[in-house]
mmCIF file of C-alpha atoms in Angstrom:
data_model
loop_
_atom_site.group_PDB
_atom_site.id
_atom_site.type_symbol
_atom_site.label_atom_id
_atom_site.label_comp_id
_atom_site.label_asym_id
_atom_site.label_seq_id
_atom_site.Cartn_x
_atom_site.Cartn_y
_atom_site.Cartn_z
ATOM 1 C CA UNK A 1 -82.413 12.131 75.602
ATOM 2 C CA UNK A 2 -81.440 15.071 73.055
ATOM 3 C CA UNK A 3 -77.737 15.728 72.195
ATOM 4 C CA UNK A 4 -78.192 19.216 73.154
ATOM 5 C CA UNK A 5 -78.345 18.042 76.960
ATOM 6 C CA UNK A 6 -75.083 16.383 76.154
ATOM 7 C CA UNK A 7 -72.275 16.987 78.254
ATOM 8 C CA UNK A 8 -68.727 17.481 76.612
ATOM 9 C CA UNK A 9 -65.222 17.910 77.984
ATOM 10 C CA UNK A 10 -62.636 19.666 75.839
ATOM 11 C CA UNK A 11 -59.270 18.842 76.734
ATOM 12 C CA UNK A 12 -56.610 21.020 74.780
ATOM 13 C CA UNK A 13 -53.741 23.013 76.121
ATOM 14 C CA UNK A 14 -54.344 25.903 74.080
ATOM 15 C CA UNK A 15 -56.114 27.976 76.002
ATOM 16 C CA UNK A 16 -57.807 29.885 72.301
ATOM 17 C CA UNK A 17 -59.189 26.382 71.190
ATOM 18 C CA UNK A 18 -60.899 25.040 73.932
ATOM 19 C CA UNK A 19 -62.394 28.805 74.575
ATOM 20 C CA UNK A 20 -63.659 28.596 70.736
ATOM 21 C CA UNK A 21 -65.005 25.296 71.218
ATOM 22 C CA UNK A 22 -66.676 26.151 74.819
ATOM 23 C CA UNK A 23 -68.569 29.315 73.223
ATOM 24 C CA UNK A 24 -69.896 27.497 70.420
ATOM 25 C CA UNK A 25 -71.319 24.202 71.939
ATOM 26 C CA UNK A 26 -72.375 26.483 74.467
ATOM 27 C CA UNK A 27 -74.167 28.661 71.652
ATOM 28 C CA UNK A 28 -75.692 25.585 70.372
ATOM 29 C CA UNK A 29 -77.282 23.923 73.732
ATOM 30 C CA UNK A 30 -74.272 22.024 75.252
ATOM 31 C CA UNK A 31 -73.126 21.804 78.448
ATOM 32 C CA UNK A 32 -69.110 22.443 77.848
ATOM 33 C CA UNK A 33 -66.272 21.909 80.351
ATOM 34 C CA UNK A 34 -62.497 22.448 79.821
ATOM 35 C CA UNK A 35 -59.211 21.235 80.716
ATOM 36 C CA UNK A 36 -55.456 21.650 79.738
ATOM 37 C CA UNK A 37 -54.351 18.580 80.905
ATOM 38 C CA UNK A 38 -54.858 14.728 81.384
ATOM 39 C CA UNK A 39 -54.673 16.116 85.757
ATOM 40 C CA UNK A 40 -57.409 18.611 84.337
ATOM 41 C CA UNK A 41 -59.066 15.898 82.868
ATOM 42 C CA UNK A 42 -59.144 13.764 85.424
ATOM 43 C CA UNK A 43 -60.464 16.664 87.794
ATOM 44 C CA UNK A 44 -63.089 17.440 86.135
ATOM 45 C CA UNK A 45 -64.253 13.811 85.782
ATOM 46 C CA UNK A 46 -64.181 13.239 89.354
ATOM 47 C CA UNK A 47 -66.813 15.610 89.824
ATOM 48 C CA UNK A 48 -68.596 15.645 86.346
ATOM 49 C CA UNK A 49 -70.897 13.160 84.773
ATOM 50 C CA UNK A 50 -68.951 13.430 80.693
ATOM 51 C CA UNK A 51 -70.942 12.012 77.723
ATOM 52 C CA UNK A 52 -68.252 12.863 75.115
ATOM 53 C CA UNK A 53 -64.531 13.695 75.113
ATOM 54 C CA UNK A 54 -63.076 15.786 72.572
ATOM 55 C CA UNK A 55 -59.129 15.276 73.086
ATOM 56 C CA UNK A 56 -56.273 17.086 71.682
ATOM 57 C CA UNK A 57 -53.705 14.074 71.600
ATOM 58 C CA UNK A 58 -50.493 16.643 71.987
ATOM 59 C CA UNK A 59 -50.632 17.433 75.624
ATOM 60 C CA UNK A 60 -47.904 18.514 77.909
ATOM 61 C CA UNK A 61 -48.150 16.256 80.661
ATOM 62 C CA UNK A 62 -49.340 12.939 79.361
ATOM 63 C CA UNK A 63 -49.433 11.281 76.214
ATOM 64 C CA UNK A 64 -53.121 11.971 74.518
ATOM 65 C CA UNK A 65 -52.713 8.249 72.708
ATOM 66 C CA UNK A 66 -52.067 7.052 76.689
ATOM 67 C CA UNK A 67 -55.101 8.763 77.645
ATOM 68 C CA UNK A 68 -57.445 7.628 75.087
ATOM 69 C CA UNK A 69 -56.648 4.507 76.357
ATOM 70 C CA UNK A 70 -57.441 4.907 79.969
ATOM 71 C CA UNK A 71 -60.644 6.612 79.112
ATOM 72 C CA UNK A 72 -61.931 4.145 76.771
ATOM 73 C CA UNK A 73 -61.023 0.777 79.218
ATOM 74 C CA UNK A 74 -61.876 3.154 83.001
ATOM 75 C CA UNK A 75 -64.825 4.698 81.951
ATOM 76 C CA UNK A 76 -65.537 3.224 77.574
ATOM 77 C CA UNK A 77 -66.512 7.251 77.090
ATOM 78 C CA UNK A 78 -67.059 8.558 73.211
ATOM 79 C CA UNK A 79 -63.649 10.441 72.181
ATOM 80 C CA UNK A 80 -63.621 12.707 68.922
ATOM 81 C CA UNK A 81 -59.700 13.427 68.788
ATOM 82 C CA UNK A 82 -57.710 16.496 67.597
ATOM 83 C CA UNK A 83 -54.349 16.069 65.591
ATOM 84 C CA UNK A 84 -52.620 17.991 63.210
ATOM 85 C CA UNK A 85 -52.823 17.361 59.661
ATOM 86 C CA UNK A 86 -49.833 15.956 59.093
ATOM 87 C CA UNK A 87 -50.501 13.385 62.203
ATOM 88 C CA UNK A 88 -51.625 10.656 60.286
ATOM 89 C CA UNK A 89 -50.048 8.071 62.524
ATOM 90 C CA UNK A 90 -51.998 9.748 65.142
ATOM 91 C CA UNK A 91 -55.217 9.476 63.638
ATOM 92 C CA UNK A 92 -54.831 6.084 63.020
ATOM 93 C CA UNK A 93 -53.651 5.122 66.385
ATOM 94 C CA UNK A 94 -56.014 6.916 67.994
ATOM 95 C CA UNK A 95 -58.788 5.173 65.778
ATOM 96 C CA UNK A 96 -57.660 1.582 66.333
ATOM 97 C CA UNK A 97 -57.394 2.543 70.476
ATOM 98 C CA UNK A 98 -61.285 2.738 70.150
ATOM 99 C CA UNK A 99 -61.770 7.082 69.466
ATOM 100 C CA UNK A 100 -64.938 7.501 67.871
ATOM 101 C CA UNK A 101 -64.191 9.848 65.250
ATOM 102 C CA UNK A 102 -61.083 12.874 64.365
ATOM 103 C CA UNK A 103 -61.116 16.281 63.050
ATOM 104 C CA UNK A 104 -58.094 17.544 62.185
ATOM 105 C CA UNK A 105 -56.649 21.111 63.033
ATOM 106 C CA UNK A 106 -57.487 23.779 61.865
ATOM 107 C CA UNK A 107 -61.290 22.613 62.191
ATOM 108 C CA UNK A 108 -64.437 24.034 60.549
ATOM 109 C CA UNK A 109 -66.600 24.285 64.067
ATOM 110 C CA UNK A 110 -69.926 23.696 62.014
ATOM 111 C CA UNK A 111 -68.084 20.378 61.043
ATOM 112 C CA UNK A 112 -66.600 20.165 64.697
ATOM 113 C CA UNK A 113 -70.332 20.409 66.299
ATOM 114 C CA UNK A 114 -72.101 17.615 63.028
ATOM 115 C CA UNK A 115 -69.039 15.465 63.925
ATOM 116 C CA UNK A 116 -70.397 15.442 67.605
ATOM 117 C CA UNK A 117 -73.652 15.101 67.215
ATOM 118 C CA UNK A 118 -73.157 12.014 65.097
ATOM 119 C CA UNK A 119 -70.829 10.437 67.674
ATOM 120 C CA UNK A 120 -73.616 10.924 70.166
ATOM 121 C CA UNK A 121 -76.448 9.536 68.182
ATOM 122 C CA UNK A 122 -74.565 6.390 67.321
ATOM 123 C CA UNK A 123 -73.891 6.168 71.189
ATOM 124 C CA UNK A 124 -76.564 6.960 72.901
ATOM 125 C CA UNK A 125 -77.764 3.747 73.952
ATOM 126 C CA UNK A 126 -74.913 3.643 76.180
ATOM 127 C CA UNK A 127 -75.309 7.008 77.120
ATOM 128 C CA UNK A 128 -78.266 6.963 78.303
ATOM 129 C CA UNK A 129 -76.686 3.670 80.239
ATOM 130 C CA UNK A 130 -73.577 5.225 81.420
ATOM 131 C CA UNK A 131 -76.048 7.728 82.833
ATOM 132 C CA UNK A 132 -78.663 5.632 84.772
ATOM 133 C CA UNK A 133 -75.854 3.615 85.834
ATOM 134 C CA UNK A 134 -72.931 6.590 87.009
ATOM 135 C CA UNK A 135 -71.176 6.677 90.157
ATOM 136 C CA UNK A 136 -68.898 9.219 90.756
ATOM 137 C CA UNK A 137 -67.381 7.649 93.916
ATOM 138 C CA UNK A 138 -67.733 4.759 96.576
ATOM 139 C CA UNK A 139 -67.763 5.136 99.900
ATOM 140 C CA UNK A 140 -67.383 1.769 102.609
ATOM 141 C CA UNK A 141 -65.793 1.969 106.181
ATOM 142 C CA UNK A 142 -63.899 5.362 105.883
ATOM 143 C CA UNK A 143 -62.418 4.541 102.455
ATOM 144 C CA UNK A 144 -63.412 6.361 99.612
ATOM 145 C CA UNK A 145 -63.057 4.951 95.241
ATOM 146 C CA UNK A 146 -62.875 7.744 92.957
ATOM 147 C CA UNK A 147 -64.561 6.218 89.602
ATOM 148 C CA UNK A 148 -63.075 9.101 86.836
ATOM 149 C CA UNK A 149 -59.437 9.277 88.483
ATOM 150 C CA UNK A 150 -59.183 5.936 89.710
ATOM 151 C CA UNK A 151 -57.739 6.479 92.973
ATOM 152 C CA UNK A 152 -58.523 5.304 96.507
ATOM 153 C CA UNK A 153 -58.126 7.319 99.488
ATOM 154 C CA UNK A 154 -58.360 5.700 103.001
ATOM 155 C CA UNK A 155 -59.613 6.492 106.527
ATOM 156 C CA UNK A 156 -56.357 8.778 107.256
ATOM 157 C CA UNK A 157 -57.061 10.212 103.716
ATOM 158 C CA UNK A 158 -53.941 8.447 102.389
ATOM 159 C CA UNK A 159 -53.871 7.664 98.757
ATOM 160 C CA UNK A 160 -53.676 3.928 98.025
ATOM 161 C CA UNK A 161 -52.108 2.797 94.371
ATOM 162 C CA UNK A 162 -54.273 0.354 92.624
ATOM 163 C CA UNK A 163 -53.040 -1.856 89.754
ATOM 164 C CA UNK A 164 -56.242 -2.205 86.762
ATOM 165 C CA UNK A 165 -56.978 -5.779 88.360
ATOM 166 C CA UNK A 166 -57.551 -4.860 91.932
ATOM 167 C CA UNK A 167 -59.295 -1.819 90.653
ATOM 168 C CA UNK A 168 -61.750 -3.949 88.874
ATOM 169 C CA UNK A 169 -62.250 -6.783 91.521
ATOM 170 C CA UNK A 170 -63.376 -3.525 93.991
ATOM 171 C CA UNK A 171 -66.051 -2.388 91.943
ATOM 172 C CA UNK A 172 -67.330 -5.593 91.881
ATOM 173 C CA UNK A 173 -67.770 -5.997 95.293
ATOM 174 C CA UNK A 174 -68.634 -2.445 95.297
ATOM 175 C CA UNK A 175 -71.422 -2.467 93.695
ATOM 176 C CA UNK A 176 -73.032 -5.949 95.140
ATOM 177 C CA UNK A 177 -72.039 -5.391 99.089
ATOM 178 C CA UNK A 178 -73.109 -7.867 101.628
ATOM 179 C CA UNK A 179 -73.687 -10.640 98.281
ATOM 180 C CA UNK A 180 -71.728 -13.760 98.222
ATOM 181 C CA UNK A 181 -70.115 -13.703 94.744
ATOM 182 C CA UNK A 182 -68.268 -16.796 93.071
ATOM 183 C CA UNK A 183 -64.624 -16.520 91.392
ATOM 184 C CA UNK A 184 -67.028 -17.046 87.679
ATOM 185 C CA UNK A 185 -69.138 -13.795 89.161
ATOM 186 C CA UNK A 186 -66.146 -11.774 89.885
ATOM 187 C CA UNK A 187 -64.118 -13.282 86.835
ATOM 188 C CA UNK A 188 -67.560 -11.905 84.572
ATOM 189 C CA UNK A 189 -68.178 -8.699 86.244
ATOM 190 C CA UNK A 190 -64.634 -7.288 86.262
ATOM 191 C CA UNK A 191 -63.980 -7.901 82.870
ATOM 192 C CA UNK A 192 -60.653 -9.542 82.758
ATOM 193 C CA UNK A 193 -60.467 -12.605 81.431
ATOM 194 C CA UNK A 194 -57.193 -11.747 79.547
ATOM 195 C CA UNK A 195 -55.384 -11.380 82.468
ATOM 196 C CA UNK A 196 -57.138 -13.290 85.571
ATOM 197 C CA UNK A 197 -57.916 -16.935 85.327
ATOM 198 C CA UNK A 198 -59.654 -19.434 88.087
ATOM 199 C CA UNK A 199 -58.185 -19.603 91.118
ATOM 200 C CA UNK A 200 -55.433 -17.051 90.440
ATOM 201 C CA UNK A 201 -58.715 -14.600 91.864
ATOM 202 C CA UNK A 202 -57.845 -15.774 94.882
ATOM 203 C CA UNK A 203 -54.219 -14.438 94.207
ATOM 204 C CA UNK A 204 -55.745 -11.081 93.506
ATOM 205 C CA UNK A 205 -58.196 -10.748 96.225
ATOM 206 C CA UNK A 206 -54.581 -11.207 98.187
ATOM 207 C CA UNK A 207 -53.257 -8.391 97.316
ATOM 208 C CA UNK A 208 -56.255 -6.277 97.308
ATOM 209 C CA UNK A 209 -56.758 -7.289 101.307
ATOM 210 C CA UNK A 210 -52.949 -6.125 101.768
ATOM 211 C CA UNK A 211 -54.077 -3.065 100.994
ATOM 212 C CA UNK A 212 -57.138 -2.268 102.530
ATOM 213 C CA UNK A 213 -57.532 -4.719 105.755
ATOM 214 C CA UNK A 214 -55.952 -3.985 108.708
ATOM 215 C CA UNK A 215 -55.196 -7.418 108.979
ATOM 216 C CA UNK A 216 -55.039 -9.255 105.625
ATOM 217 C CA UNK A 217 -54.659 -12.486 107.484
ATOM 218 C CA UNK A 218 -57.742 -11.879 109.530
ATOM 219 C CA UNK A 219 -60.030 -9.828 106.729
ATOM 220 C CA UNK A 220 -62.590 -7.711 107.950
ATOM 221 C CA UNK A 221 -63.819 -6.100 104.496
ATOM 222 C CA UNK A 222 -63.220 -8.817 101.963
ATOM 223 C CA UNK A 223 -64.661 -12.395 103.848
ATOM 224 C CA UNK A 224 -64.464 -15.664 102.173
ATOM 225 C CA UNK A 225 -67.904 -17.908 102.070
ATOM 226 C CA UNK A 226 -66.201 -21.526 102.003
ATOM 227 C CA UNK A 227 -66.970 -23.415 98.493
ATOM 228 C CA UNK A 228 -69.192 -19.975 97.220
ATOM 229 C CA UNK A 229 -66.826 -17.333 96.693
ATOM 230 C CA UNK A 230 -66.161 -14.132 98.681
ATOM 231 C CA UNK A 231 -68.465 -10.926 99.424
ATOM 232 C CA UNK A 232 -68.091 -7.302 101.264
ATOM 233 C CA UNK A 233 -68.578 -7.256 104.507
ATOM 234 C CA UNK A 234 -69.617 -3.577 104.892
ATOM 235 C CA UNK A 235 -71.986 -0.658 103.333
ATOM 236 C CA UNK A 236 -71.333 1.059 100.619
ATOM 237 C CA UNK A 237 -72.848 4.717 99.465
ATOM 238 C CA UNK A 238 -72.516 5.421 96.364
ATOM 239 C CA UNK A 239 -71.797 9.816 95.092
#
């Protein structure tokens, strides 16, 4: 895949930048979108497959650092930051929470657009992953898991709060329904070691039936294979 098919997301709140960024990638084969806010942001990546973030880190609504976080551990997306020049603390943070690369403001955009393009060839194995493997959203019996904002809507289009552990445990079962998986499977594929250990899955799977079975006691969704592990008891199409 060439950079130029590249897809970037520019999320600044002044409204002059992110216009002077969108014409020139757009001038030089990129497909640009824009947002002034980490709600923007979020938006647009509910609806938009992103292969590169280029984040101004002082927003009004949410801390940029905060967000660089998220994006790297929700969705582990290439970040090129924008601080100030005094912001060294900024740059460094932003650095050690995984960004990819910084230019600092006021920006040359010939430098802006070589900075990019080296971010992207250094990624694009997982890129071209990220791609071949990107779901936008999960659908299974009337609920509905929004991958870029994270949030989970039910059959009476409520929205249902999900703490980083249940969110992970769902995708696993989303994307193996009807498969008997074992607490190592689920431990592996959800990527939490740090904070889930052995049987304290079970603890977790708890909580996530409290909040999408009818009757956690008596689990429809989320069904337990005695001495194998536990599996999804229902369809899932994927957006």
């Amino acid at each position: 895949m060439e950079t130029q098919e590249a897809h970037i997301l520019v999320v600044d709140d002044d409204a002059a930048i992110r216009d002077l960024i969108r014409e020139y990638l757009g001038e030089n084969d990129f497909k640009v979108s824009v947002a002034e806010s980490g709600a923007d942001m979020d938006r647009v990546l509910g609806v938009e497959i992103v292969d590169l973030v280029i984040l101004d880190l002082k927003l009004p609504d949410e801390d940029g650092l905060a967000i660089a976080r998220r994006l790297r551990e929700s969705l582990d997306l290439p970040i090129i930051i924008l601080t100030g020049r005094k912001d060294e603390v900024d740059r460094v943070m932003g650095l050690e929470l995984g960004a990819d690369d910084y230019v600092t403001k006021p920006f040359s955009q010939r430098e802006l657009l070589a900075r990019i393009k080296a971010v992207l060839r250094r990624t694009e194995g997982k890129r071209e992953k990220r791609r071949g493997e990107s779901v936008r959203a999960y659908r299974f019996a009337g609920w509905e898991l929004n991958t870029g904002t994270r949030r989970l809507k039910g059959p009476n289009a409520d929205a249902v709060e999900l703490t980083n552990s249940e969110y992970a445990l769902l995708v696993a079962f989303l994307r193996a329904p009807q498969r008997v998986l074992s607490r190592d499977q689920l431990l592996e594929s959800s990527r939490l070691h740090d904070d889930i250990y052995d049987r304290s899955i079970d603890v977790q799977i708890l909580r996530l039936r409290r909040k999408i079975e009818e009757s956690p006691n008596q689990p429809n969704l989320i069904k337990t294979e005695r001495g194998a592990g536990y599996y999804l008891n229902t369809s899932v199409e994927t957006l």
